[in-house]
Each structure stands twice: as structure tokens, then as C-alpha cells.
PDB file of C-alpha atoms in Angstrom:
ATOM      1  CA  MET A   1       0.000   0.000   0.000  1.00  0.00           C
ATOM      2  CA  GLN A   2       1.671   3.171  -1.221  1.00  0.00           C
ATOM      3  CA  PHE A   3       0.429   6.721  -0.707  1.00  0.00           C
ATOM      4  CA  ALA A   4       1.450   9.417  -3.186  1.00  0.00           C
ATOM      5  CA  GLY A   5      -1.206  12.063  -2.654  1.00  0.00           C
ATOM      6  CA  THR A   6      -4.596  12.283  -4.343  1.00  0.00           C
ATOM      7  CA  GLN A   7      -6.147  14.439  -7.027  1.00  0.00           C
ATOM      8  CA  ASP A   8      -7.385  16.740  -4.243  1.00  0.00           C
ATOM      9  CA  TYR A   9      -4.287  16.763  -2.032  1.00  0.00           C
ATOM     10  CA  VAL A  10      -0.726  17.742  -2.898  1.00  0.00           C
ATOM     11  CA  ALA A  11       1.664  15.505  -0.985  1.00  0.00           C
ATOM     12  CA  THR A  12       5.337  16.427  -1.181  1.00  0.00           C
ATOM     13  CA  HIS A  13       7.859  13.632  -1.678  1.00  0.00           C
ATOM     14  CA  ASP A  14       9.043  13.691   1.944  1.00  0.00           C
ATOM     15  CA  LEU A  15       5.453  13.567   3.232  1.00  0.00           C
ATOM     16  CA  SER A  16       4.638  10.557   1.043  1.00  0.00           C
ATOM     17  CA  VAL A  17       7.817   8.852   2.265  1.00  0.00           C
ATOM     18  CA  ALA A  18       6.804   9.485   5.889  1.00  0.00           C
ATOM     19  CA  VAL A  19       3.302   8.054   5.405  1.00  0.00           C
ATOM     20  CA  ASN A  20       4.579   4.946   3.643  1.00  0.00           C
ATOM     21  CA  ALA A  21       7.354   4.431   6.198  1.00  0.00           C
ATOM     22  CA  ALA A  22       4.855   4.557   9.075  1.00  0.00           C
ATOM     23  CA  VAL A  23       2.625   2.039   7.267  1.00  0.00           C
ATOM     24  CA  ALA A  24       5.558  -0.291   6.613  1.00  0.00           C
ATOM     25  CA  LEU A  25       6.803  -0.050  10.213  1.00  0.00           C
ATOM     26  CA  GLU A  26       3.259  -0.393  11.592  1.00  0.00           C
ATOM     27  CA  ARG A  27       3.906   2.647  13.768  1.00  0.00           C
ATOM     28  CA  PRO A  28       1.636   5.630  14.411  1.00  0.00           C
ATOM     29  CA  LEU A  29       2.524   8.594  12.212  1.00  0.00           C
ATOM     30  CA  LEU A  30       2.906  11.715  14.361  1.00  0.00           C
ATOM     31  CA  VAL A  31       2.391  14.809  12.222  1.00  0.00           C
ATOM     32  CA  LYS A  32       3.267  18.298  13.416  1.00  0.00           C
ATOM     33  CA  GLY A  33       3.176  21.635  11.636  1.00  0.00           C
ATOM     34  CA  GLU A  34       1.639  25.075  11.754  1.00  0.00           C
ATOM     35  CA  PRO A  35      -2.167  25.207  12.098  1.00  0.00           C
ATOM     36  CA  GLY A  36      -3.711  25.226   8.644  1.00  0.00           C
ATOM     37  CA  THR A  37      -1.022  23.199   6.875  1.00  0.00           C
ATOM     38  CA  GLY A  38      -3.315  20.236   6.214  1.00  0.00           C
ATOM     39  CA  LYS A  39      -2.443  17.814   9.024  1.00  0.00           C
ATOM     40  CA  THR A  40      -6.020  16.678   9.639  1.00  0.00           C
ATOM     41  CA  GLU A  41      -6.792  16.579   5.937  1.00  0.00           C
ATOM     42  CA  LEU A  42      -3.753  14.344   5.428  1.00  0.00           C
ATOM     43  CA  ALA A  43      -5.413  11.487   7.318  1.00  0.00           C
ATOM     44  CA  ARG A  44      -8.567  11.805   5.213  1.00  0.00           C
ATOM     45  CA  GLN A  45      -6.578  11.824   2.003  1.00  0.00           C
ATOM     46  CA  VAL A  46      -4.451   8.858   3.094  1.00  0.00           C
ATOM     47  CA  ALA A  47      -7.689   6.934   3.627  1.00  0.00           C
ATOM     48  CA  ARG A  48      -8.954   8.057   0.248  1.00  0.00           C
ATOM     49  CA  GLY A  49      -5.684   7.326  -1.536  1.00  0.00           C
ATOM     50  CA  LEU A  50      -5.431   3.823  -0.055  1.00  0.00           C
ATOM     51  CA  GLY A  51      -9.140   3.100  -0.436  1.00  0.00           C
ATOM     52  CA  LEU A  52      -9.737   2.604   3.294  1.00  0.00           C
ATOM     53  CA  PRO A  53     -12.448   3.839   5.668  1.00  0.00           C
ATOM     54  CA  ILE A  54     -11.491   6.434   8.263  1.00  0.00           C
ATOM     55  CA  LEU A  55     -12.388   6.910  11.921  1.00  0.00           C
ATOM     56  CA  GLU A  56     -11.773  10.340  13.424  1.00  0.00           C
ATOM     57  CA  TRP A  57     -11.142  10.989  17.120  1.00  0.00           C
ATOM     58  CA  HIS A  58     -10.977  14.735  17.748  1.00  0.00           C
ATOM     59  CA  VAL A  59      -9.259  15.371  21.077  1.00  0.00           C
ATOM     60  CA  LYS A  60     -10.356  18.184  23.405  1.00  0.00           C
ATOM     61  CA  SER A  61      -8.913  19.514  26.647  1.00  0.00           C
ATOM     62  CA  THR A  62     -11.347  17.334  28.613  1.00  0.00           C
ATOM     63  CA  THR A  63     -10.770  14.143  26.595  1.00  0.00           C
ATOM     64  CA  ARG A  64      -9.443  11.106  28.474  1.00  0.00           C
ATOM     65  CA  ALA A  65      -7.597   8.226  26.879  1.00  0.00           C
ATOM     66  CA  GLN A  66     -10.163   5.791  28.287  1.00  0.00           C
ATOM     67  CA  GLN A  67     -12.822   7.371  26.083  1.00  0.00           C
ATOM     68  CA  GLY A  68     -10.958   6.095  23.039  1.00  0.00           C
ATOM     69  CA  LEU A  69     -11.325   2.550  24.348  1.00  0.00           C
ATOM     70  CA  TYR A  70     -14.765   2.513  25.929  1.00  0.00           C
ATOM     71  CA  GLU A  71     -16.930   4.120  28.607  1.00  0.00           C
ATOM     72  CA  TYR A  72     -19.068   2.326  31.142  1.00  0.00           C
ATOM     73  CA  ASP A  73     -22.404   4.043  31.758  1.00  0.00           C
ATOM     74  CA  ALA A  74     -22.841   3.190  35.432  1.00  0.00           C
ATOM     75  CA  VAL A  75     -25.353   5.992  35.976  1.00  0.00           C
ATOM     76  CA  GLY A  76     -27.544   4.760  33.136  1.00  0.00           C
ATOM     77  CA  ARG A  77     -27.444   1.223  34.492  1.00  0.00           C
ATOM     78  CA  LEU A  78     -28.414   2.403  37.965  1.00  0.00           C
ATOM     79  CA  ARG A  79     -31.321   4.389  36.548  1.00  0.00           C
ATOM     80  CA  ASP A  80     -32.545   1.424  34.525  1.00  0.00           C
ATOM     81  CA  SER A  81     -32.300  -0.864  37.561  1.00  0.00           C
ATOM     82  CA  GLN A  82     -34.548   1.494  39.505  1.00  0.00           C
ATOM     83  CA  LEU A  83     -37.038   1.350  36.641  1.00  0.00           C
ATOM     84  CA  GLY A  84     -36.915  -2.428  36.468  1.00  0.00           C
ATOM     85  CA  ASP A  85     -35.431  -2.528  32.978  1.00  0.00           C
ATOM     86  CA  PRO A  86     -34.262  -6.099  32.146  1.00  0.00           C
ATOM     87  CA  ARG A  87     -31.303  -4.697  30.197  1.00  0.00           C
ATOM     88  CA  VAL A  88     -29.441  -4.197  33.494  1.00  0.00           C
ATOM     89  CA  ASN A  89     -28.734  -7.948  33.641  1.00  0.00           C
ATOM     90  CA  GLU A  90     -26.277  -7.575  30.766  1.00  0.00           C
ATOM     91  CA  VAL A  91     -23.430  -5.172  31.545  1.00  0.00           C
ATOM     92  CA  ALA A  92     -22.435  -5.058  27.885  1.00  0.00           C
ATOM     93  CA  ASN A  93     -25.562  -2.974  27.234  1.00  0.00           C
ATOM     94  CA  TYR A  94     -23.874  -0.120  29.094  1.00  0.00           C
ATOM     95  CA  ILE A  95     -20.495  -0.228  27.392  1.00  0.00           C
ATOM     96  CA  ARG A  96     -19.997   2.567  24.856  1.00  0.00           C
ATOM     97  CA  ARG A  97     -17.298   1.682  22.358  1.00  0.00           C
ATOM     98  CA  GLY A  98     -14.696   4.325  21.608  1.00  0.00           C
ATOM     99  CA  LYS A  99     -12.850   5.029  18.365  1.00  0.00           C
ATOM    100  CA  LEU A 100      -9.986   2.638  19.159  1.00  0.00           C
ATOM    101  CA  TRP A 101     -12.418  -0.200  19.848  1.00  0.00           C
ATOM    102  CA  GLN A 102     -14.257   0.569  16.593  1.00  0.00           C
ATOM    103  CA  ALA A 103     -10.956   0.542  14.698  1.00  0.00           C
ATOM    104  CA  PHE A 104      -9.894  -2.749  16.305  1.00  0.00           C
ATOM    105  CA  GLU A 105     -13.127  -4.587  15.513  1.00  0.00           C
ATOM    106  CA  ALA A 106     -13.537  -3.224  11.973  1.00  0.00           C
ATOM    107  CA  GLU A 107     -14.012  -5.861   9.263  1.00  0.00           C
ATOM    108  CA  GLU A 108     -11.214  -4.284   7.210  1.00  0.00           C
ATOM    109  CA  ARG A 109      -8.170  -2.163   7.857  1.00  0.00           C
ATOM    110  CA  VAL A 110      -9.016   1.461   8.653  1.00  0.00           C
ATOM    111  CA  VAL A 111      -7.222   4.768   9.038  1.00  0.00           C
ATOM    112  CA  LEU A 112      -7.561   6.076  12.599  1.00  0.00           C
ATOM    113  CA  LEU A 113      -7.070   9.817  13.057  1.00  0.00           C
ATOM    114  CA  ILE A 114      -6.244  11.039  16.577  1.00  0.00           C
ATOM    115  CA  ASP A 115      -6.514  14.758  16.001  1.00  0.00           C
ATOM    116  CA  GLU A 116      -4.705  17.424  18.087  1.00  0.00           C
ATOM    117  CA  ILE A 117      -3.406  15.083  20.754  1.00  0.00           C
ATOM    118  CA  ASP A 118      -1.578  17.960  22.432  1.00  0.00           C
ATOM    119  CA  LYS A 119      -4.873  19.520  23.538  1.00  0.00           C
ATOM    120  CA  ALA A 120      -5.392  16.832  26.178  1.00  0.00           C
ATOM    121  CA  ASP A 121      -3.714  16.335  29.530  1.00  0.00           C
ATOM    122  CA  ILE A 122       0.004  15.497  29.438  1.00  0.00           C
ATOM    123  CA  GLU A 123      -0.738  11.915  30.585  1.00  0.00           C
ATOM    124  CA  PHE A 124      -3.100  11.297  27.655  1.00  0.00           C
ATOM    125  CA  PRO A 125      -0.424  10.009  25.214  1.00  0.00           C
ATOM    126  CA  ASN A 126       1.189   7.777  27.843  1.00  0.00           C
ATOM    127  CA  ASP A 127      -2.189   6.245  28.663  1.00  0.00           C
ATOM    128  CA  LEU A 128      -2.445   5.008  25.070  1.00  0.00           C
ATOM    129  CA  LEU A 129       1.052   3.497  24.827  1.00  0.00           C
ATOM    130  CA  GLN A 130       0.142  -0.109  25.537  1.00  0.00           C
ATOM    131  CA  GLU A 131      -2.996  -0.130  23.386  1.00  0.00           C
ATOM    132  CA  LEU A 132      -1.199   1.357  20.373  1.00  0.00           C
ATOM    133  CA  ASP A 133       1.765  -0.972  20.887  1.00  0.00           C
ATOM    134  CA  ARG A 134      -0.026  -4.260  21.497  1.00  0.00           C
ATOM    135  CA  MET A 135      -3.177  -3.449  19.546  1.00  0.00           C
ATOM    136  CA  GLU A 136      -5.334  -4.837  22.346  1.00  0.00           C
ATOM    137  CA  PHE A 137      -6.938  -3.810  25.623  1.00  0.00           C
ATOM    138  CA  HIS A 138      -8.951  -5.373  28.450  1.00  0.00           C
ATOM    139  CA  VAL A 139     -12.554  -4.528  29.292  1.00  0.00           C
ATOM    140  CA  TYR A 140     -12.719  -4.965  33.065  1.00  0.00           C
ATOM    141  CA  GLU A 141     -16.516  -4.787  33.342  1.00  0.00           C
ATOM    142  CA  THR A 142     -17.065  -7.756  30.988  1.00  0.00           C
ATOM    143  CA  GLY A 143     -13.733  -9.545  31.371  1.00  0.00           C
ATOM    144  CA  GLU A 144     -13.095  -9.642  27.624  1.00  0.00           C
ATOM    145  CA  THR A 145      -9.948  -8.680  25.759  1.00  0.00           C
ATOM    146  CA  VAL A 146     -10.412  -6.708  22.559  1.00  0.00           C
ATOM    147  CA  ARG A 147      -7.732  -7.396  19.941  1.00  0.00           C
ATOM    148  CA  ALA A 148      -7.345  -5.664  16.594  1.00  0.00           C
ATOM    149  CA  ARG A 149      -8.516  -7.794  13.676  1.00  0.00           C
ATOM    150  CA  HIS A 150      -6.434  -5.610  11.377  1.00  0.00           C
ATOM    151  CA  ARG A 151      -3.784  -3.163  12.566  1.00  0.00           C
ATOM    152  CA  PRO A 152      -5.160   0.296  11.745  1.00  0.00           C
ATOM    153  CA  ILE A 153      -3.061   2.999  10.128  1.00  0.00           C
ATOM    154  CA  VAL A 154      -2.837   5.512  12.978  1.00  0.00           C
ATOM    155  CA  ILE A 155      -2.226   9.176  12.162  1.00  0.00           C
ATOM    156  CA  ILE A 156      -1.785  11.532  15.112  1.00  0.00           C
ATOM    157  CA  THR A 157      -1.677  15.310  14.721  1.00  0.00           C
ATOM    158  CA  SER A 158      -0.231  17.901  17.067  1.00  0.00           C
ATOM    159  CA  ASN A 159      -0.040  21.694  16.966  1.00  0.00           C
ATOM    160  CA  ASN A 160       2.894  21.624  19.398  1.00  0.00           C
ATOM    161  CA  GLU A 161       0.916  23.334  22.167  1.00  0.00           C
ATOM    162  CA  LYS A 162       2.703  21.143  24.697  1.00  0.00           C
ATOM    163  CA  GLU A 163       5.582  18.687  24.671  1.00  0.00           C
ATOM    164  CA  LEU A 164       4.718  15.028  24.198  1.00  0.00           C
ATOM    165  CA  PRO A 165       6.332  12.355  26.440  1.00  0.00           C
ATOM    166  CA  ASP A 166       9.555  10.736  25.221  1.00  0.00           C
ATOM    167  CA  ALA A 167       8.118   7.235  25.654  1.00  0.00           C
ATOM    168  CA  PHE A 168       5.279   8.154  23.305  1.00  0.00           C
ATOM    169  CA  LEU A 169       7.585   9.788  20.743  1.00  0.00           C
ATOM    170  CA  ARG A 170       9.754   6.666  20.594  1.00  0.00           C
ATOM    171  CA  ARG A 171       6.795   4.636  19.383  1.00  0.00           C
ATOM    172  CA  CYS A 172       5.889   7.017  16.544  1.00  0.00           C
ATOM    173  CA  PHE A 173       7.268   7.832  13.126  1.00  0.00           C
ATOM    174  CA  PHE A 174       7.566  11.608  13.106  1.00  0.00           C
ATOM    175  CA  HIS A 175       7.045  14.101  10.299  1.00  0.00           C
ATOM    176  CA  TYR A 176       6.917  17.889  10.385  1.00  0.00           C
ATOM    177  CA  ILE A 177       4.894  19.481   7.581  1.00  0.00           C
ATOM    178  CA  ALA A 178       6.953  22.524   6.670  1.00  0.00           C
ATOM    179  CA  PHE A 179       5.173  25.510   5.187  1.00  0.00           C
ATOM    180  CA  PRO A 180       5.073  24.976   1.416  1.00  0.00           C
ATOM    181  CA  ASP A 181       7.399  26.842  -0.900  1.00  0.00           C
ATOM    182  CA  MET A 182       6.026  28.982  -3.719  1.00  0.00           C
ATOM    183  CA  GLU A 183       5.874  26.176  -6.291  1.00  0.00           C
ATOM    184  CA  THR A 184       4.123  23.730  -3.950  1.00  0.00           C
ATOM    185  CA  LEU A 185       1.674  26.411  -2.840  1.00  0.00           C
ATOM    186  CA  ARG A 186       0.862  27.157  -6.481  1.00  0.00           C
ATOM    187  CA  ARG A 187      -0.045  23.495  -6.976  1.00  0.00           C
ATOM    188  CA  ILE A 188      -2.237  23.544  -3.866  1.00  0.00           C
ATOM    189  CA  VAL A 189      -4.020  26.709  -4.991  1.00  0.00           C
ATOM    190  CA  GLU A 190      -4.624  25.347  -8.478  1.00  0.00           C
ATOM    191  CA  LEU A 191      -6.374  22.320  -6.957  1.00  0.00           C
ATOM    192  CA  HIS A 192      -8.785  24.560  -5.047  1.00  0.00           C
ATOM    193  CA  HIS A 193      -9.102  27.320  -7.647  1.00  0.00           C
ATOM    194  CA  PRO A 194      -8.658  25.633 -11.035  1.00  0.00           C
ATOM    195  CA  GLY A 195      -8.247  28.017 -13.939  1.00  0.00           C
ATOM    196  CA  ILE A 196      -7.005  30.942 -11.846  1.00  0.00           C
ATOM    197  CA  ARG A 197      -5.019  33.331 -14.025  1.00  0.00           C
ATOM    198  CA  ASP A 198      -1.295  32.791 -13.681  1.00  0.00           C
ATOM    199  CA  GLU A 199      -0.537  36.513 -13.472  1.00  0.00           C
ATOM    200  CA  LEU A 200      -3.030  37.020 -10.640  1.00  0.00           C
ATOM    201  CA  LEU A 201      -1.764  33.960  -8.780  1.00  0.00           C
ATOM    202  CA  THR A 202       1.846  35.110  -9.047  1.00  0.00           C
ATOM    203  CA  ALA A 203       0.992  38.602  -7.785  1.00  0.00           C
ATOM    204  CA  ALA A 204      -1.148  37.220  -4.943  1.00  0.00           C
ATOM    205  CA  LEU A 205       1.421  34.691  -3.748  1.00  0.00           C
ATOM    206  CA  THR A 206       4.225  37.251  -3.949  1.00  0.00           C
ATOM    207  CA  ARG A 207       2.206  39.606  -1.766  1.00  0.00           C
ATOM    208  CA  PHE A 208       1.222  36.739   0.555  1.00  0.00           C
ATOM    209  CA  TYR A 209       4.831  35.707   1.217  1.00  0.00           C
ATOM    210  CA  GLU A 210       5.749  39.351   1.838  1.00  0.00           C
ATOM    211  CA  ILE A 211       3.010  39.524   4.488  1.00  0.00           C
ATOM    212  CA  ARG A 212       3.949  36.184   5.997  1.00  0.00           C
ATOM    213  CA  GLU A 213       7.609  37.117   6.303  1.00  0.00           C
ATOM    214  CA  THR A 214       6.976  40.507   7.925  1.00  0.00           C
ATOM    215  CA  PRO A 215       9.167  40.737  11.061  1.00  0.00           C
ATOM    216  CA  GLY A 216       7.203  40.840  14.313  1.00  0.00           C
ATOM    217  CA  LEU A 217       4.103  39.069  12.990  1.00  0.00           C
ATOM    218  CA  LYS A 218       2.421  37.198  15.858  1.00  0.00           C
ATOM    219  CA  LYS A 219       0.426  34.703  13.759  1.00  0.00           C
ATOM    220  CA  LYS A 220       1.679  33.982  10.289  1.00  0.00           C
ATOM    221  CA  PRO A 221      -1.114  33.299   7.777  1.00  0.00           C
ATOM    222  CA  SER A 222      -1.376  29.638   6.827  1.00  0.00           C
ATOM    223  CA  THR A 223      -2.245  27.632   3.743  1.00  0.00           C
ATOM    224  CA  SER A 224      -5.962  27.568   4.553  1.00  0.00           C
ATOM    225  CA  GLU A 225      -5.955  31.345   5.006  1.00  0.00           C
ATOM    226  CA  VAL A 226      -4.291  32.071   1.674  1.00  0.00           C
ATOM    227  CA  LEU A 227      -6.941  29.872   0.013  1.00  0.00           C
ATOM    228  CA  ASP A 228      -9.686  31.924   1.678  1.00  0.00           C
ATOM    229  CA  TRP A 229      -7.937  35.150   0.660  1.00  0.00           C
ATOM    230  CA  LEU A 230      -7.692  34.052  -2.961  1.00  0.00           C
ATOM    231  CA  ARG A 231     -11.372  33.130  -2.986  1.00  0.00           C
ATOM    232  CA  LEU A 232     -12.162  36.686  -1.892  1.00  0.00           C
ATOM    233  CA  LEU A 233      -9.812  38.173  -4.490  1.00  0.00           C
ATOM    234  CA  LEU A 234     -11.614  36.198  -7.187  1.00  0.00           C
ATOM    235  CA  ALA A 235     -15.033  37.174  -5.831  1.00  0.00           C
ATOM    236  CA  GLU A 236     -14.024  40.857  -5.840  1.00  0.00           C
ATOM    237  CA  ASP A 237     -12.539  40.440  -9.329  1.00  0.00           C
ATOM    238  CA  LEU A 238      -9.297  42.149  -8.308  1.00  0.00           C
ATOM    239  CA  SER A 239      -6.538  42.383 -10.867  1.00  0.00           C
ATOM    240  CA  PRO A 240      -2.798  41.736 -10.508  1.00  0.00           C
ATOM    241  CA  GLU A 241      -2.326  45.512 -10.739  1.00  0.00           C
ATOM    242  CA  ASP A 242      -4.561  45.960  -7.680  1.00  0.00           C
ATOM    243  CA  LEU A 243      -2.291  43.671  -5.693  1.00  0.00           C
ATOM    244  CA  ARG A 244       0.913  45.180  -6.999  1.00  0.00           C
ATOM    245  CA  GLY A 245      -0.418  48.524  -5.840  1.00  0.00           C
ATOM    246  CA  ASP A 246      -0.468  47.083  -2.311  1.00  0.00           C
ATOM    247  CA  THR A 247       2.878  48.406  -1.140  1.00  0.00           C
ATOM    248  CA  ARG A 248       4.229  49.259   2.297  1.00  0.00           C
ATOM    249  CA  ASP A 249       2.095  52.396   2.403  1.00  0.00           C
ATOM    250  CA  ALA A 250      -1.218  50.491   2.280  1.00  0.00           C
ATOM    251  CA  LEU A 251      -2.821  47.697   4.274  1.00  0.00           C
ATOM    252  CA  PRO A 252      -3.139  44.422   2.348  1.00  0.00           C
ATOM    253  CA  ARG A 253      -6.370  44.058   0.383  1.00  0.00           C
ATOM    254  CA  LEU A 254      -8.999  42.096   2.324  1.00  0.00           C
ATOM    255  CA  HIS A 255      -6.451  41.665   5.110  1.00  0.00           C
ATOM    256  CA  GLY A 256      -9.045  40.192   7.499  1.00  0.00           C
ATOM    257  CA  ALA A 257      -8.594  36.851   5.742  1.00  0.00           C
ATOM    258  CA  LEU A 258      -4.855  36.862   6.515  1.00  0.00           C
ATOM    259  CA  LEU A 259      -4.320  38.849   9.717  1.00  0.00           C
ATOM    260  CA  LYS A 260      -6.085  37.170  12.625  1.00  0.00           C
ATOM    261  CA  THR A 261      -4.992  39.201  15.657  1.00  0.00           C
ATOM    262  CA  GLU A 262      -5.351  42.863  16.534  1.00  0.00           C
ATOM    263  CA  GLN A 263      -1.594  42.978  17.241  1.00  0.00           C
ATOM    264  CA  ASP A 264      -0.831  42.021  13.638  1.00  0.00           C
ATOM    265  CA  VAL A 265      -3.321  44.532  12.233  1.00  0.00           C
ATOM    266  CA  HIS A 266      -1.756  47.241  14.428  1.00  0.00           C
ATOM    267  CA  LEU A 267       1.690  46.151  13.247  1.00  0.00           C
ATOM    268  CA  PHE A 268       0.742  46.737   9.619  1.00  0.00           C
ATOM    269  CA  GLU A 269      -0.970  50.006  10.485  1.00  0.00           C
ATOM    270  CA  ARG A 270       2.258  51.196  12.103  1.00  0.00           C
ATOM    271  CA  LEU A 271       4.280  50.073   9.080  1.00  0.00           C
ATOM    272  CA  VAL A 272       1.909  51.973   6.782  1.00  0.00           C
ATOM    273  CA  PHE A 273       2.160  55.083   8.981  1.00  0.00           C
ATOM    274  CA  MET A 274       5.969  54.943   9.021  1.00  0.00           C
ATOM    275  CA  ALA A 275       6.122  54.376   5.251  1.00  0.00           C
ATOM    276  CA  ARG A 276       3.915  57.411   4.596  1.00  0.00           C
ATOM    277  CA  ARG A 277       6.031  59.578   6.878  1.00  0.00           C
ATOM    278  CA  GLU A 278       9.146  58.627   4.917  1.00  0.00           C
ATOM    279  CA  ARG A 279       7.605  59.731   1.616  1.00  0.00           C
TER     280      ARG A 279
END
């Protein structure tokens, strides 16, 4: 099984190598990178490219590792016992299967996305070590052991909000999605905006990289934001000349799609003010 991108997803050579290496090693693929660089979408496109179903587990700050295995609804069972419901005689009726359990019992191999693992408590990754290593876990309430019928392809994303434990990192194949260069970004844009005029795209991307590389910027605009910006440029029917006219003495056109903090807007306002004073 070899992944090389899809018609809707541009995968660089090193990214394809990382995906295929993780599959061959049967290790989770840990993907880091700036927000908006396509980490979550990668898992969906890997599933699509390999013709496999996907299960998505989106981690929040309150998520516990146990929820990925199963949850026992003791409160529901107590309530049903008070109501005389015969279902209480079978504890399995109150076991809610998590995404890992669903992946393990699937009839065919699946892609399992564990999205933004760094949002959870620091112990969250360590609590999954054994299950991801052995591909099995024990259900204490029923006494059964759940083993994976087919080892899922596990893709884990992180925005680097907190450090992950060394023991967890050792069990993963790691890849950092670097921000795309101009040529790669052109290919990405052309997938989402087919037929865009080359002159407009060149002017827009030149201006975008100038904005992104401005010293002191708190949040650099990402791939998803440049796609939104280009959609607005096309909707407004702006020309390459309009963008070339965006120099240091003017705020970027439709800058709300690119600048996401008041500090960055104020930074550009100050740069515009200084540029006008120098004229």
C-alpha cells in the first residue's frame, strides 16, 4: 500500500515517504506543523488514496484516553435498575465503544485519526502506549480482551501546544509538515481554484509571502488562510495591478482573511504610517 497524494491533495515527496514508512513499520505517524497546513486533511486523504475507511477521534482539553477505548455508563445502568429494565442484567448494554475499539473490531483495515493530541492532559499520550503498541486492551466490566482484527493505520496530529512524552515519541514515526514553498503552494491553490489566471496567482502569492515574512508578525497566515484570501480576491474580481499597488504604504487588500490578531493589524498600520512619513 503506497500513498502518493490524491487528485485533491498535494503531498510532497518527503510527506509521502513518511506516510509509507509509518505504514511499513506499523507505527503511528505523528504529524506536526503550523495550524492550517493540512495535518487533519492528510489522514482523510491517506484513507482516500489507499481506499480505506477512516475513523476520526478529535481530542479536546477534557478528553481522556479511556474514552478512546470505551466508557461504562454506570449511571444509566443504575437508573434502569430502579425502573426495572431487564437490560441491566447484561453489563455489555452499558459499554460505549470508543474510536480505538471501533478501529480494532472493523471488518477491514481502517485509518484512525487522533486529532490534536496535544490539547489533552500530558498523561493522555502515555495512557495510550500499551494499546497502540499491542493493539489490544482489556474490558474490566465484561472480562473480555479486545484485539485488533487488522492493525489500523494511525495518524496523530499535534499543533505543538505542549511537549509530548519521550516514551510516546519513541513509538511514533515523526514528520513535520513545513510551510510549502512557492511552487508547492501554487499546486495547492490550483487544486482549489482551477483556472485561476497565472498573473493574478503570481501577484497574490508574492504579496502573501511578503506579508507572511513581515518581522514581528504574531500569527503567520497559513495555507488555509491564503486559500480563503484568494477566494475573496476572485469574488471581488481584483486584478494583478490591484495587488501590486499594495505596497508598504497600504494595508493588504482584504487583510481580514490573513491577519487574525489585533496585534498584527496594528503592526501593519504602524508600518503603513511609518512608510507614509518617509515619503
